[in-house]
Coordinates of C-alpha atoms and ligand atoms in Angstrom, one line a residue:
X1 CA 22.8 -0.1 -13.5
X2 CA 25.8 0.0 -11.1
X3 CA 25.0 -0.7 -7.5
X4 CA 26.2 2.8 -6.4
X5 CA 24.0 4.5 -9.0
X6 CA 21.0 2.4 -8.0
X7 CA 21.4 3.3 -4.3
X8 CA 21.7 7.0 -5.2
X9 CA 18.5 6.9 -7.2
X10 CA 16.9 4.7 -4.5
X11 CA 17.5 7.4 -1.9
X12 CA 16.2 10.2 -4.1
X13 CA 13.0 8.2 -4.8
X14 CA 12.5 7.5 -1.1
X15 CA 12.9 11.3 -0.4
X16 CA 10.2 12.1 -3.0
X17 CA 7.9 9.4 -1.8
X18 CA 8.1 10.2 1.9
X19 CA 7.4 14.0 1.6
X20 CA 4.9 14.8 4.3
X21 CA 2.7 16.9 2.0
X22 CA -0.5 15.6 3.6
X23 CA 0.9 17.2 6.8
X24 CA 0.3 14.3 9.2
X25 CA 3.4 15.1 11.0
X26 CA 4.2 11.4 11.7
X27 CA 5.7 10.3 8.4
X28 CA 9.3 11.1 9.3
X29 CA 9.2 9.0 12.5
X30 CA 7.5 6.1 10.8
X31 CA 9.9 6.3 7.8
X32 CA 13.0 6.3 10.1
X33 CA 11.6 3.3 12.0
X34 CA 11.0 1.4 8.8
X35 CA 14.5 2.2 7.4
X36 CA 16.1 1.0 10.6
X37 CA 14.6 -2.5 9.8
X38 CA 16.2 -2.9 6.4
X39 CA 19.1 -0.4 6.4
X40 CA 18.6 0.8 2.8
X41 CA 16.1 2.9 0.8
X42 CA 12.7 1.4 1.4
X43 CA 11.3 1.4 -2.2
X44 CA 14.5 -0.2 -3.4
X45 CA 14.5 -2.8 -0.6
X46 CA 10.9 -3.8 -1.6
X47 CA 11.7 -3.9 -5.3
X48 CA 14.8 -6.1 -4.7
X49 CA 12.7 -8.4 -2.5
X50 CA 10.1 -8.8 -5.3
X51 CA 12.9 -9.4 -7.9
X52 CA 14.6 -12.0 -5.6
X53 CA 11.4 -13.9 -4.8
X54 CA 9.7 -14.1 -8.2
X55 CA 10.2 -15.7 -11.6
X56 CA 8.3 -15.1 -14.8
X57 CA 4.9 -16.8 -14.6
X58 CA 4.7 -16.4 -10.7
X59 CA 1.7 -14.8 -9.0
X60 CA 1.6 -11.8 -6.7
X61 CA -1.4 -10.8 -4.6
X62 CA -2.0 -7.0 -4.3
X63 CA -4.3 -6.1 -1.4
X64 CA -5.7 -2.6 -1.3
X65 CA -8.7 -0.5 -0.5
X66 CA -9.4 1.7 2.6
X67 CA -13.0 2.8 3.4
X68 CA -13.9 6.4 4.1
X69 CA -16.4 6.1 7.0
X70 CA -19.2 8.6 6.4
X71 CA -19.2 7.9 2.7
X72 CA -19.0 4.1 2.9
X73 CA -16.8 4.0 -0.2
X74 CA -13.1 3.5 -1.0
X75 CA -10.6 6.3 -0.7
X76 CA -8.3 7.5 -3.5
X77 CA -5.1 6.4 -1.8
X78 CA -4.3 2.7 -2.5
X79 CA -6.0 1.6 -5.8
X80 CA -3.9 3.9 -8.1
X81 CA -0.7 2.6 -6.4
X82 CA -1.9 -0.9 -6.9
X83 CA -2.7 -0.2 -10.6
X84 CA 0.7 1.2 -11.4
X85 CA 2.6 -1.5 -9.5
X86 CA 0.5 -4.2 -11.2
X87 CA 1.2 -2.8 -14.7
X88 CA 5.0 -2.8 -14.0
X89 CA 4.8 -6.4 -12.6
X90 CA 2.8 -7.6 -15.6
X91 CA 5.5 -6.2 -17.9
X92 CA 8.0 -8.7 -16.3
X93 CA 5.6 -11.6 -16.7
X94 CA 4.1 -11.7 -13.2
X95 CA 0.4 -12.8 -12.9
X96 CA -1.7 -10.8 -10.5
X97 CA -4.7 -11.1 -8.2
X98 CA -6.1 -8.0 -6.5
X99 CA -7.8 -8.4 -3.2
X100 CA -10.1 -6.0 -1.5
X101 CA -13.6 -6.2 0.0
X102 CA -17.2 -5.6 -0.9
X103 CA -17.1 -1.9 0.0
X104 CA -14.0 -1.1 -2.0
X105 CA -14.6 -3.5 -4.9
X106 CA -15.8 -1.0 -7.6
X107 CA -13.0 1.5 -7.0
X108 CA -10.3 -1.1 -6.9
X109 CA -11.7 -2.8 -10.0
X110 CA -11.7 0.6 -11.9
X111 CA -7.9 0.7 -11.6
X112 CA -7.2 -3.0 -12.0
X113 CA -7.2 -3.2 -15.8
X114 CA -8.3 -6.8 -16.5
X115 CA -6.8 -8.3 -13.3
X116 CA -9.2 -10.5 -11.3
X117 CA -10.4 -8.8 -8.1
X118 CA -11.4 -10.8 -5.0
X119 CA -14.0 -9.6 -2.5
X120 CA -12.5 -10.6 0.8
X121 CA -15.0 -11.6 3.6
X122 CA -15.6 -9.5 6.8
X123 CA -16.7 -12.6 8.8
X124 CA -13.6 -13.9 10.7
X125 CA -14.0 -17.6 10.2
X126 CA -14.8 -17.2 6.5
X127 CA -11.9 -14.8 6.1
X128 CA -9.6 -17.4 7.7
X129 CA -10.7 -20.1 5.3
X130 CA -10.5 -17.8 2.3
X131 CA -6.8 -17.2 3.0
X132 CA -6.1 -21.0 2.7
X133 CA -8.3 -21.3 -0.4
X134 CA -6.6 -18.4 -2.2
X135 CA -3.2 -19.7 -1.4
X136 CA -4.0 -23.2 -2.6
X137 CA -5.6 -21.8 -5.8
X138 CA -2.8 -19.4 -6.8
X139 CA 0.4 -20.2 -4.8
X140 CA 1.5 -16.6 -4.7
X141 CA 5.2 -15.9 -4.4
X142 CA 4.8 -12.5 -2.7
X143 CA 2.0 -10.5 -1.1
X144 CA 1.9 -6.7 -1.4
X145 CA -0.5 -4.6 0.6
X146 CA -1.1 -0.9 -0.3
X147 CA -3.0 1.3 2.1
X148 CA -5.1 -1.5 3.5
X149 CA -6.6 -1.4 7.0
X150 CA -4.6 -3.6 9.5
X151 CA -6.2 -4.9 12.7
X152 CA -4.9 -3.9 16.2
X153 CA -4.2 -6.4 19.0
X154 CA -7.9 -7.0 19.5
X155 CA -8.4 -7.6 15.8
X156 CA -10.3 -4.4 15.4
X157 CA -9.9 -2.0 12.4
X158 CA -9.7 1.8 12.8
X159 CA -9.4 5.0 10.7
X160 CA -6.6 7.5 11.5
X161 CA -9.2 9.3 13.7
X162 CA -9.5 6.3 15.9
X163 CA -13.0 5.3 14.6
X164 CA -13.8 1.6 14.5
X165 CA -14.5 0.3 10.9
X166 CA -14.3 -3.5 11.6
X167 CA -17.9 -4.0 10.3
X168 CA -16.9 -3.0 6.8
X169 CA -13.4 -4.3 6.4
X170 CA -12.6 -7.7 4.9
X171 CA -10.2 -9.4 7.3
X172 CA -7.2 -9.5 4.9
X173 CA -4.8 -9.8 7.9
X174 CA -5.4 -13.5 7.6
X175 CA -3.7 -13.4 4.2
X176 CA -0.5 -11.9 5.7
X177 CA -0.8 -14.3 8.7
X178 CA -1.0 -17.3 6.4
X179 CA 1.9 -16.0 4.2
X180 CA 4.0 -15.7 7.3
X181 CA 3.1 -19.2 8.5
X182 CA 4.3 -20.8 5.2
X183 CA 7.2 -18.5 4.6
X184 CA 5.8 -16.3 1.7
X185 CA 7.3 -12.8 1.5
X186 CA 5.1 -9.8 2.5
X187 CA 5.6 -6.2 1.5
X188 CA 3.4 -3.4 2.8
X189 CA 2.8 0.3 2.2
X190 CA 1.4 2.6 4.8
X191 CA 1.4 6.3 5.7
X192 CA -0.2 6.3 9.2
X193 CA 0.5 3.1 11.1
X194 CA -3.0 1.7 11.0
X195 CA -2.4 -0.2 7.8
X196 CA -1.8 -3.9 7.2
X197 CA 2.0 -4.6 7.5
X198 CA 2.7 -1.7 9.9
X199 CA 3.1 -4.1 12.8
X200 CA 6.8 -4.1 12.1
X201 CA 7.0 -0.6 13.6
X202 CA 4.2 -0.9 16.2
X203 CA 6.1 0.7 19.1
X204 CA 6.8 3.8 17.0
X205 CA 3.2 4.0 15.9
X206 CA 1.9 3.7 19.5
X207 CA 4.3 6.4 20.6
X208 CA 4.0 9.0 17.9
X209 CA 0.7 8.6 16.0
X210 CA -2.5 10.3 17.4
X211 CA -4.8 7.4 18.6
X212 CA -1.9 5.0 18.0
X213 CA -2.1 3.7 21.6
X214 CA -5.7 4.6 22.4
X215 CA -8.6 4.7 19.9
X216 CA -12.0 6.3 20.1
X217 CA -13.9 3.0 20.2
X218 CA -14.6 0.8 23.3
X219 CA -11.8 -1.7 22.4
X220 CA -9.4 0.9 23.8
X221 CA -6.3 -0.6 22.2
X222 CA -5.4 2.1 19.7
X223 CA -5.2 2.1 15.9
X224 CA -1.6 0.7 15.7
X225 CA -1.7 -2.3 13.4
X226 CA -0.2 -5.5 14.7
X227 CA 0.5 -7.6 11.6
X228 CA 4.0 -7.1 10.4
X229 CA 5.6 -7.3 6.9
X230 CA 9.0 -8.3 5.7
X231 CA 9.5 -4.9 4.0
X232 CA 7.5 -1.9 5.0
X233 CA 7.5 1.2 2.8
X234 CA 6.3 4.4 4.5
X235 CA 5.3 7.3 2.2
X236 CA 3.6 10.6 2.4
X237 CA 0.8 8.7 0.7
X238 CA 0.8 5.0 0.1
X239 CA 0.3 5.6 -3.7
X240 CA 3.6 7.3 -3.8
X241 CA 5.2 4.4 -2.0
X242 CA 3.8 2.0 -4.6
X243 CA 5.0 4.2 -7.5
X244 CA 8.5 4.3 -5.9
X245 CA 8.6 0.5 -5.8
X246 CA 7.4 0.3 -9.5
X247 CA 10.2 2.9 -10.3
X248 CA 12.9 0.9 -8.5
X249 CA 11.7 -2.3 -10.1
X250 CA 12.0 -0.6 -13.5
X251 CA 15.6 0.4 -12.7
X252 CA 16.4 -3.1 -11.6
X253 CA 14.9 -4.8 -14.6
X254 CA 15.9 -2.1 -17.1
X255 CA 12.3 -1.1 -18.0
X256 CA 10.9 2.2 -19.1
X257 CA 9.1 3.7 -16.1
X258 CA 6.2 5.6 -17.6
X259 CA 3.9 6.8 -14.8
X260 CA 3.8 10.6 -14.8
X261 CA 1.5 13.4 -13.8
X262 CA -0.5 13.0 -17.0
X263 CA -1.2 9.3 -16.5
X264 CA -1.9 10.0 -12.8
X265 CA -4.7 12.3 -13.8
X266 CA -6.2 9.7 -16.1
X267 CA -5.9 7.0 -13.4
X268 CA -7.5 9.2 -10.7
X269 CA -10.4 10.0 -13.1
X270 CA -11.2 6.3 -13.3
X271 CA -11.1 6.0 -9.6
X272 CA -13.3 9.0 -9.0
X273 CA -15.8 7.9 -11.7
X274 CA -16.1 4.6 -9.9
X275 CA -17.0 6.4 -6.6
X276 CA -13.7 7.0 -4.9
X277 CA -13.4 9.9 -2.5
X278 CA -10.5 11.8 -1.0
X279 CA -9.9 10.6 2.6
X280 CA -9.5 14.1 4.0
X281 CA -12.0 16.3 2.2
X282 CA -14.3 13.4 1.7
X283 CA -15.1 14.9 -1.7
X284 CA -15.3 13.2 -5.0
X285 CA -12.3 14.9 -6.5
X286 CA -8.9 13.8 -7.6
X287 CA -7.1 14.7 -4.3
X288 CA -5.1 12.0 -2.4
X289 CA -5.0 12.3 1.4
X290 CA -6.0 15.9 1.1
X291 CA -3.1 16.7 -1.3
X292 CA -4.5 18.8 -4.1
X293 CA -4.3 17.6 -7.7
X294 CA -1.4 19.9 -8.9
X295 CA 0.8 19.0 -5.9
X296 CA 0.1 15.3 -6.2
X297 CA 1.0 15.5 -9.9
X298 CA 4.3 17.3 -9.0
X299 CA 5.4 14.4 -6.7
X300 CA 4.4 11.8 -9.4
X301 CA 6.4 13.7 -12.0
X302 CA 9.3 14.0 -9.6
X303 CA 9.4 10.2 -9.1
X304 CA 9.3 9.9 -12.9
X305 CA 12.1 12.3 -13.5
X306 CA 14.4 10.8 -10.8
X307 CA 13.9 7.4 -12.3
X308 CA 14.4 8.5 -15.9
X309 CA 17.2 11.0 -15.3
Ligands
ZN1 ZN1 -10.7 0.5 19.1

């Protein structure tokens, strides 16, 4: 595909992916801040980075899973995006390891096909050691996080409502920290600024996101995540961001991009059956960030049709 055509589609995919249908009213500001870092469509920038940094047979870590507090289970945003991106990466010969924690394990595993899923520890010292162990066992070329809690400057994890969830989150910030130390590329997807990798736009998050600068917990340092990423994709939901990257990767590698509304329904049913709940309604239904099923499917179909047009 010609460069010009690729960019035209890349912009359209970004437009679909970044629709603020969950009505958080912060997506546009976060999106603009992320684009200013790379000066091109975000999903395309992430796909190009993956293509540049990987060869057939390489390994990528996908880190996902965000707990819903009162339910103590994983939300529906994250694992479906991880599943679709993983499938696309496998079709170009990339090996995968999924990383989550105890609380999100069942839901992440439900979407993970036969990919190994690692339960990442909550304890800080063990979490630090686990980063080194996983790198030495798999030598990943790229790390991708999709809707994964990111710690603030006091290494505390929070929900969008400013509630502290540090006691239930595996400290996967150590993985990004280690990657940065040894020069391994990191790519992140977020939709609220409290996710792993959103440290790249921390000032925007502090300024525009409710609880960004001040949380509801005694740490008082806000929900803004501090750990940065090399490319940050901001979407209306993080799933859409991951689909957008899979779509752009398909364009770059001349693959057939297949994920549409129908396969989205099937994927969400696996996630719900494994215990996943919608982060807004907190119900066990195939909503994503409060976006009802038919609307979510429209966006998924829109990404599909832009990619295959
Ligand atoms: Zn706090």
